[in-house]
Short mmCIF file of C-alpha atoms in Angstrom, two decimals:
data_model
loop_
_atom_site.label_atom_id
_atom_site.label_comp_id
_atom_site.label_asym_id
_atom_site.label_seq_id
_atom_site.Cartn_x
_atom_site.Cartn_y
_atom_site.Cartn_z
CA UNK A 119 16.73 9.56 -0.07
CA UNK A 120 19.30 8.50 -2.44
CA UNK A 121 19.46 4.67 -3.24
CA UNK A 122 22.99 4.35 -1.86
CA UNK A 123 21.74 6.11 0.96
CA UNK A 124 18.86 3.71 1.88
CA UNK A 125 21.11 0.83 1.33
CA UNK A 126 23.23 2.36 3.72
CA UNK A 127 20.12 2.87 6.27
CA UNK A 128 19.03 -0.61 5.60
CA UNK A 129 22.19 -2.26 6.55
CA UNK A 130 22.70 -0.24 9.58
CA UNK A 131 19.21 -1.28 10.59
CA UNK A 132 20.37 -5.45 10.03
CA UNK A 133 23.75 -4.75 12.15
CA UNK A 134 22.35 -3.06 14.93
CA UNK A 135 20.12 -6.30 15.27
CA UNK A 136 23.24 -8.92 15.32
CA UNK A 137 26.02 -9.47 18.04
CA UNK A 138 29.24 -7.63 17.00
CA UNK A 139 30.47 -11.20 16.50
CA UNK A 140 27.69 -12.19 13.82
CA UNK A 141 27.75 -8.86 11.87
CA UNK A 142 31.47 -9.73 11.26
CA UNK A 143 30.99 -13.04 9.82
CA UNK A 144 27.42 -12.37 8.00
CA UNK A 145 27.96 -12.78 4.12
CA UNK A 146 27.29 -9.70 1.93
CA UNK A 147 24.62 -12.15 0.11
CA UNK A 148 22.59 -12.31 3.63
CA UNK A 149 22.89 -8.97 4.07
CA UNK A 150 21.97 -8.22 0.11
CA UNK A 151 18.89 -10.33 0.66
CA UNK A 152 17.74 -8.71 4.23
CA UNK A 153 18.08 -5.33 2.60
CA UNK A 154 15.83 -6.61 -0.51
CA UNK A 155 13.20 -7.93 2.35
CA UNK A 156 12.76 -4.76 3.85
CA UNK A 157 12.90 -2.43 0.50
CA UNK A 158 9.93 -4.76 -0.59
CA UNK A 159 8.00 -4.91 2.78
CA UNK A 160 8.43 -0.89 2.65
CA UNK A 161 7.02 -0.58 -0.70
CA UNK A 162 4.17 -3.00 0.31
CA UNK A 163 3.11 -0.65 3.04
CA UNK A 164 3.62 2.18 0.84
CA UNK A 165 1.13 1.15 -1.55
CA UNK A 166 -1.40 0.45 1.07
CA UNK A 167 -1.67 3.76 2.09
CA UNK A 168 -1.52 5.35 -1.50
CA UNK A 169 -4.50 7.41 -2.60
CA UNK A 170 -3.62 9.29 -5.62
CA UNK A 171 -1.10 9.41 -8.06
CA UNK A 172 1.42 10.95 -5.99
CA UNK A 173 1.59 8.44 -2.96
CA UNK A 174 2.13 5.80 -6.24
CA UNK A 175 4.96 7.60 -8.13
CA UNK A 176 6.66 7.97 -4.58
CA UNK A 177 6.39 4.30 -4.05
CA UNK A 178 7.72 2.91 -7.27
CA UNK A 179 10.31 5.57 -7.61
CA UNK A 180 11.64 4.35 -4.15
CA UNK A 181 11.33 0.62 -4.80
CA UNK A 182 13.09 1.46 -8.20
CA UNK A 183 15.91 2.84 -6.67
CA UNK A 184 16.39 0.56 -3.64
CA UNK A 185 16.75 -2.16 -6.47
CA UNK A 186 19.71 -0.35 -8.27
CA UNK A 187 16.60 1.71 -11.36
CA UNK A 188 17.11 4.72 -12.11
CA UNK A 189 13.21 5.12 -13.16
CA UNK A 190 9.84 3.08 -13.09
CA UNK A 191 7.09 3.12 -15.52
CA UNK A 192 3.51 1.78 -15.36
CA UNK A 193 1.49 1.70 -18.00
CA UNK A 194 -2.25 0.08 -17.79
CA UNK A 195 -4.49 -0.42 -20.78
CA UNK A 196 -7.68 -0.88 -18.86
CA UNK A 197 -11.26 1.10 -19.82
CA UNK A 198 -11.77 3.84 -19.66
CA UNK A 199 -8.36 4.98 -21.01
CA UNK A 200 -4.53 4.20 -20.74
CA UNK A 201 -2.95 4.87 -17.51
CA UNK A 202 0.30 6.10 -17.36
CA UNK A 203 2.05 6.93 -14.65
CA UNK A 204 6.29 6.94 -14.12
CA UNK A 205 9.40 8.68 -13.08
CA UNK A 206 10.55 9.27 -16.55
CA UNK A 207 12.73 12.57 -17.10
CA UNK A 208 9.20 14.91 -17.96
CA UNK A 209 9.80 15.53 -21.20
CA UNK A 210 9.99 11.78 -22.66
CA UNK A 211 6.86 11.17 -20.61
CA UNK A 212 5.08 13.69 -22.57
CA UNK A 213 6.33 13.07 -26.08
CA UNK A 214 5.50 9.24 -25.65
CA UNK A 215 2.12 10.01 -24.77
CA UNK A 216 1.52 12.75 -27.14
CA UNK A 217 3.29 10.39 -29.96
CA UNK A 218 0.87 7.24 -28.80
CA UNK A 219 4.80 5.54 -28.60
CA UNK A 220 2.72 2.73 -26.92
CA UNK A 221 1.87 0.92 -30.14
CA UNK A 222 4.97 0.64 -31.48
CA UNK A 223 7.14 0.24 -28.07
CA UNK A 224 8.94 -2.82 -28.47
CA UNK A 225 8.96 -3.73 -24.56
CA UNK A 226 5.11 -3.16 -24.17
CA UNK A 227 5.03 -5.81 -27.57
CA UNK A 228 6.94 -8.24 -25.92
CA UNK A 229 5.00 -8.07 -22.74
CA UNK A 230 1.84 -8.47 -24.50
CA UNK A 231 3.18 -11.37 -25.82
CA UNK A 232 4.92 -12.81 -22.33
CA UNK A 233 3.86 -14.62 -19.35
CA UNK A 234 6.81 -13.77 -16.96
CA UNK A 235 9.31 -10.64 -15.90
CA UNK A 236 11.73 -10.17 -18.97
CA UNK A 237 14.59 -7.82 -18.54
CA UNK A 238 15.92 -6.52 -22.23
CA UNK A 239 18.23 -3.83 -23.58
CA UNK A 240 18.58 -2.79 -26.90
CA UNK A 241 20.54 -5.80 -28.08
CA UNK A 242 18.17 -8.22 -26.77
CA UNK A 243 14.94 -7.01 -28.22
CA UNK A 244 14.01 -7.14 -31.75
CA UNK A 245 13.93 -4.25 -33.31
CA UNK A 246 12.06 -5.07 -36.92
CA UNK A 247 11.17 -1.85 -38.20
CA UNK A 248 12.45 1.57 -38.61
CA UNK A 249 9.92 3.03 -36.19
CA UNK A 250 11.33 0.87 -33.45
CA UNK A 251 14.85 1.93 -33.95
CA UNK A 252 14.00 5.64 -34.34
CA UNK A 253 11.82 4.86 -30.75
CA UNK A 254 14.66 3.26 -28.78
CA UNK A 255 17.06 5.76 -29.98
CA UNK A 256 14.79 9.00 -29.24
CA UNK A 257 14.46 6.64 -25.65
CA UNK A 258 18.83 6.69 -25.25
CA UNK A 259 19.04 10.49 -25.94
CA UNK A 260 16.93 10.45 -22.49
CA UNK A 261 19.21 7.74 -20.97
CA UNK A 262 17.06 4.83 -21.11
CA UNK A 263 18.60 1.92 -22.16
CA UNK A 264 17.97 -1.16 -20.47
CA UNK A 265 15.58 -2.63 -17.20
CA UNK A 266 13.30 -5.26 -16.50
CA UNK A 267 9.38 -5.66 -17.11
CA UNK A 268 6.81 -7.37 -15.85
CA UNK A 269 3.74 -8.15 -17.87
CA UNK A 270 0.06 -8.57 -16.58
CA UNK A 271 -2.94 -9.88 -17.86
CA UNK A 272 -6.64 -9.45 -16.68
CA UNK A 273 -9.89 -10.34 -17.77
CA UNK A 274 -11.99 -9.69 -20.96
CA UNK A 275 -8.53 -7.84 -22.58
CA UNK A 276 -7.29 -5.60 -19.79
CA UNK A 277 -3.28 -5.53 -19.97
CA UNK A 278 -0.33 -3.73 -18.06
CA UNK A 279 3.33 -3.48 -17.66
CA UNK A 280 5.29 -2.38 -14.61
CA UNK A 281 9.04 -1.46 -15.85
CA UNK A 282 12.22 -0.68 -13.91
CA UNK A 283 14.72 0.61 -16.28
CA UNK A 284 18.28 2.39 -15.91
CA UNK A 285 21.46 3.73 -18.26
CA UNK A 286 24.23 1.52 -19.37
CA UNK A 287 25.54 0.48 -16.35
CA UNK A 288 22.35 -1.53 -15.46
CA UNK A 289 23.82 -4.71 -16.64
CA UNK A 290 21.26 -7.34 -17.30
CA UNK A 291 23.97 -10.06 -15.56
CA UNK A 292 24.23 -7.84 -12.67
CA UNK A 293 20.42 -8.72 -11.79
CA UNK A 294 20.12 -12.15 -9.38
CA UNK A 295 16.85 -14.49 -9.40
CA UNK A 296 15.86 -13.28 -5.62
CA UNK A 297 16.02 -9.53 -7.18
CA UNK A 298 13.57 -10.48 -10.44
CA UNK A 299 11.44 -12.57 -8.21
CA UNK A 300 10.34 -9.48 -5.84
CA UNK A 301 10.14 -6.94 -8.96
CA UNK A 302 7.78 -10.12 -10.97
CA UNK A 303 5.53 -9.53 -7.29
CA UNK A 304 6.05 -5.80 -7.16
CA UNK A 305 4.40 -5.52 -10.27
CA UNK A 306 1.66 -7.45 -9.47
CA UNK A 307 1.16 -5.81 -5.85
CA UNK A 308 1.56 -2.48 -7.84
CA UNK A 309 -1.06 -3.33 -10.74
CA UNK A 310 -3.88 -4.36 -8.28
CA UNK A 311 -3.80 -1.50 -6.39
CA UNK A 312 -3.25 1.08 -9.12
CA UNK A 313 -6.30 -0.54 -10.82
CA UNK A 314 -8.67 -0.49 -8.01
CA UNK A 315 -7.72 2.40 -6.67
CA UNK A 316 -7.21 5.08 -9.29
CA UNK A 317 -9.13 3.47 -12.35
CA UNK A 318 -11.83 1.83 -10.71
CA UNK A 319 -11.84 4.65 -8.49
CA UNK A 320 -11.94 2.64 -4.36
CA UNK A 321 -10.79 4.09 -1.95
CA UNK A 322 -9.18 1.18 -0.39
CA UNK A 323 -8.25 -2.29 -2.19
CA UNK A 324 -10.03 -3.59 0.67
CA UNK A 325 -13.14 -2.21 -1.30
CA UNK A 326 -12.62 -4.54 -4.32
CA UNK A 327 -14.65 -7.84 -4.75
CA UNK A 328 -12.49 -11.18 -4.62
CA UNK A 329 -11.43 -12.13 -7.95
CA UNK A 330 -12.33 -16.19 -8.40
CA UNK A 331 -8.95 -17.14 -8.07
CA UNK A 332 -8.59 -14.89 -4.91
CA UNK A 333 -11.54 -17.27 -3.80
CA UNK A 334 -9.81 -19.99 -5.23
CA UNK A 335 -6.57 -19.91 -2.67
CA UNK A 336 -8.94 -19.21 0.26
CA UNK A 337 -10.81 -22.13 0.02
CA UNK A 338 -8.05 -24.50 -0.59
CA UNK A 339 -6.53 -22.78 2.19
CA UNK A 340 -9.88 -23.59 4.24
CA UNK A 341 -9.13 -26.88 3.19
CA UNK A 342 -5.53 -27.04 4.77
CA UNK A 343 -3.90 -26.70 1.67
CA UNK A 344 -0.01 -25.39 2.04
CA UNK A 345 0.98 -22.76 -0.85
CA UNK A 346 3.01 -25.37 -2.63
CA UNK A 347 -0.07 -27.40 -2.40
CA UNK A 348 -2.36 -25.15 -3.88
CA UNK A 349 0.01 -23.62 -6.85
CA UNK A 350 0.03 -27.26 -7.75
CA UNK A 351 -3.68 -27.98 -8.01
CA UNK A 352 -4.43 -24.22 -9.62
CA UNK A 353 -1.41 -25.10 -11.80
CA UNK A 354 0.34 -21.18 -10.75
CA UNK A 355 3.33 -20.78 -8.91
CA UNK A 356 3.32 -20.51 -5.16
CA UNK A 357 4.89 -16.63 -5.69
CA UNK A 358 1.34 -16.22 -7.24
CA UNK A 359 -0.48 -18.11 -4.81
CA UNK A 360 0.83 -16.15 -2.27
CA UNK A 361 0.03 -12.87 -4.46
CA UNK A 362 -3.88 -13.77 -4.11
CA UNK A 363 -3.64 -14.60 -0.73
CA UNK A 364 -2.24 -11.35 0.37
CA UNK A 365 -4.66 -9.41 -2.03
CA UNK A 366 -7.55 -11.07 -0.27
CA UNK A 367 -6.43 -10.78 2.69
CA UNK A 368 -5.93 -7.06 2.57
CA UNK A 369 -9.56 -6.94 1.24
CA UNK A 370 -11.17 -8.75 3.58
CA UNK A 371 -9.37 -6.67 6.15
CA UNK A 372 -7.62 -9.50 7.93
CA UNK A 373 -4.09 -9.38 9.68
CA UNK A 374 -3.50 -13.13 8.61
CA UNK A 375 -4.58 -15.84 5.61
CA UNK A 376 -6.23 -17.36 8.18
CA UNK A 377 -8.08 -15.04 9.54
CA UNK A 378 -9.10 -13.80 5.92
CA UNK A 379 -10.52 -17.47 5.46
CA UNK A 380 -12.32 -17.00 8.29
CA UNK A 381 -13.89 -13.68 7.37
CA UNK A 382 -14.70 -15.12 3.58
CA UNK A 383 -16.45 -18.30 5.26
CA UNK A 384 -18.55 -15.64 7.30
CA UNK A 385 -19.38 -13.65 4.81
CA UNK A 386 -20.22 -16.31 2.40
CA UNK A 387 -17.75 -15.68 -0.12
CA UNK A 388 -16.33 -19.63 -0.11
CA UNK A 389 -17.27 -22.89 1.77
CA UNK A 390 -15.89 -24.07 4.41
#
């Protein structure tokens, strides 16, 4: 389905929901956001259920598109080798790859180098050598000039970027805060179960071990801690709070936070 297309579905679904009288007066900001709930909650699910590399392509692709991308790109520099998976017209995919453009690919430099989302374009990143320029420009014969990127760090070195990118008309101003918010947790949602699914090689992300900070927001939870609370004494936002919780929960198996506290208690995992 076509992104205009979904949009289209989306905000059919919201309308059908709302008295004739509300759908009238409902601002095309609360619509914009319901839309952006629902193209996140589907690519939640969707990733889930993914098993292979297909059921992930399909996901990201979608998500991409439902947030105004034309393409997404992954790329995870985890043992035992690079992953690489995106919706990239073929034959770029293969010559970056082939041409090992990931060491001199000024977005994956800046994201080694960042903490949060960055969206760039070719004015906005610095291009200091001649191998960089001759990169972005072999990238804008393919149509790829601009989109958004959202670096991630794990333990002893691992590293990887989830990108949305587009063609000229995917202004960087065009892009609102709620929008860069659920594409910083897409990432992360998308890197976890990439990771444990297709290079660790589980099954299910419910067959991963906690992670300590995983363990971390469940016990403060235990404790009656509110996410605000608990971003503030781990010294994370409550968007990442909130991250770990949901990863946990989904590995524990639990429909709710609390009932994944519940299940880690039981199992030993944290104190009560």
């Amino acid at each position: 389905m076509a992104a205009k297309d979904a949009g289209d579905v989306a905000h059919a679904d919201v309308r059908e929901q709302l008295p004739q009288g509300e759908v009238r007066n409902m601002s095309a900001a609360l619509i914009s956001m319901t839309v952006l709930d629902l193209a996140f909650r589907e690519f939640v699910d969707a990733l889930e259920t993914a098993h292979d590399e297909f059921g992930f392509k399909t996901a990201a692709d979608r998500f991409a598109a439902r947030l105004g991308y034309k393409w997404f790109a992954y790329l995870g520099f985890s043992e035992p080798a690079l992953k690489v998976l995106s919706s990239y017209p073929a034959s770029w995919a293969r010559q970056y790859i082939e041409q090992q453009y990931e060491d001199i690919d000024p977005v994956v430099r800046l994201a080694r180098s960042s903490q949060r989302l960055f969206q760039w374009d070719r004015r906005t990143l610095r291009l200091p050598s001649a191998s960089q320029q001759r990169f972005f420009a072999e990238a804008a014969k393919f149509g790829i000039h601009s989109g958004a990127t959202v670096p991630i760090r794990g333990g002893f070195g691992r590293f990887a970027a989830f990108t949305l990118a587009g063609n000229r008309d995917a202004s960087l101003e065009r892009r609102p805060t709620e929008v860069m918010d659920t594409l910083q947790l897409a990432g992360l949602y998308y890197h976890a179960h990439v990771y444990a699914k297709l290079q660790l090689g589980l099954t299910r992300l419910a067959d991963a071990p906690l992670t300590q900070r995983e363990r971390e927001c469940l016990s403060w939870a235990a404790r009656g801690k509110k996410t605000p609370e608990t971003a503030k004494v781990l010294g994370i936002t409550t968007r990442t709070v909130v991250f770990h919780l949901e990863n946990a929960r989904s590995k524990l198996g639990a429909s709710t936070v609390t009932q994944a506290v519940a299940e880690a208690v039981h199992r030993g995992l944290i104190l009560s």
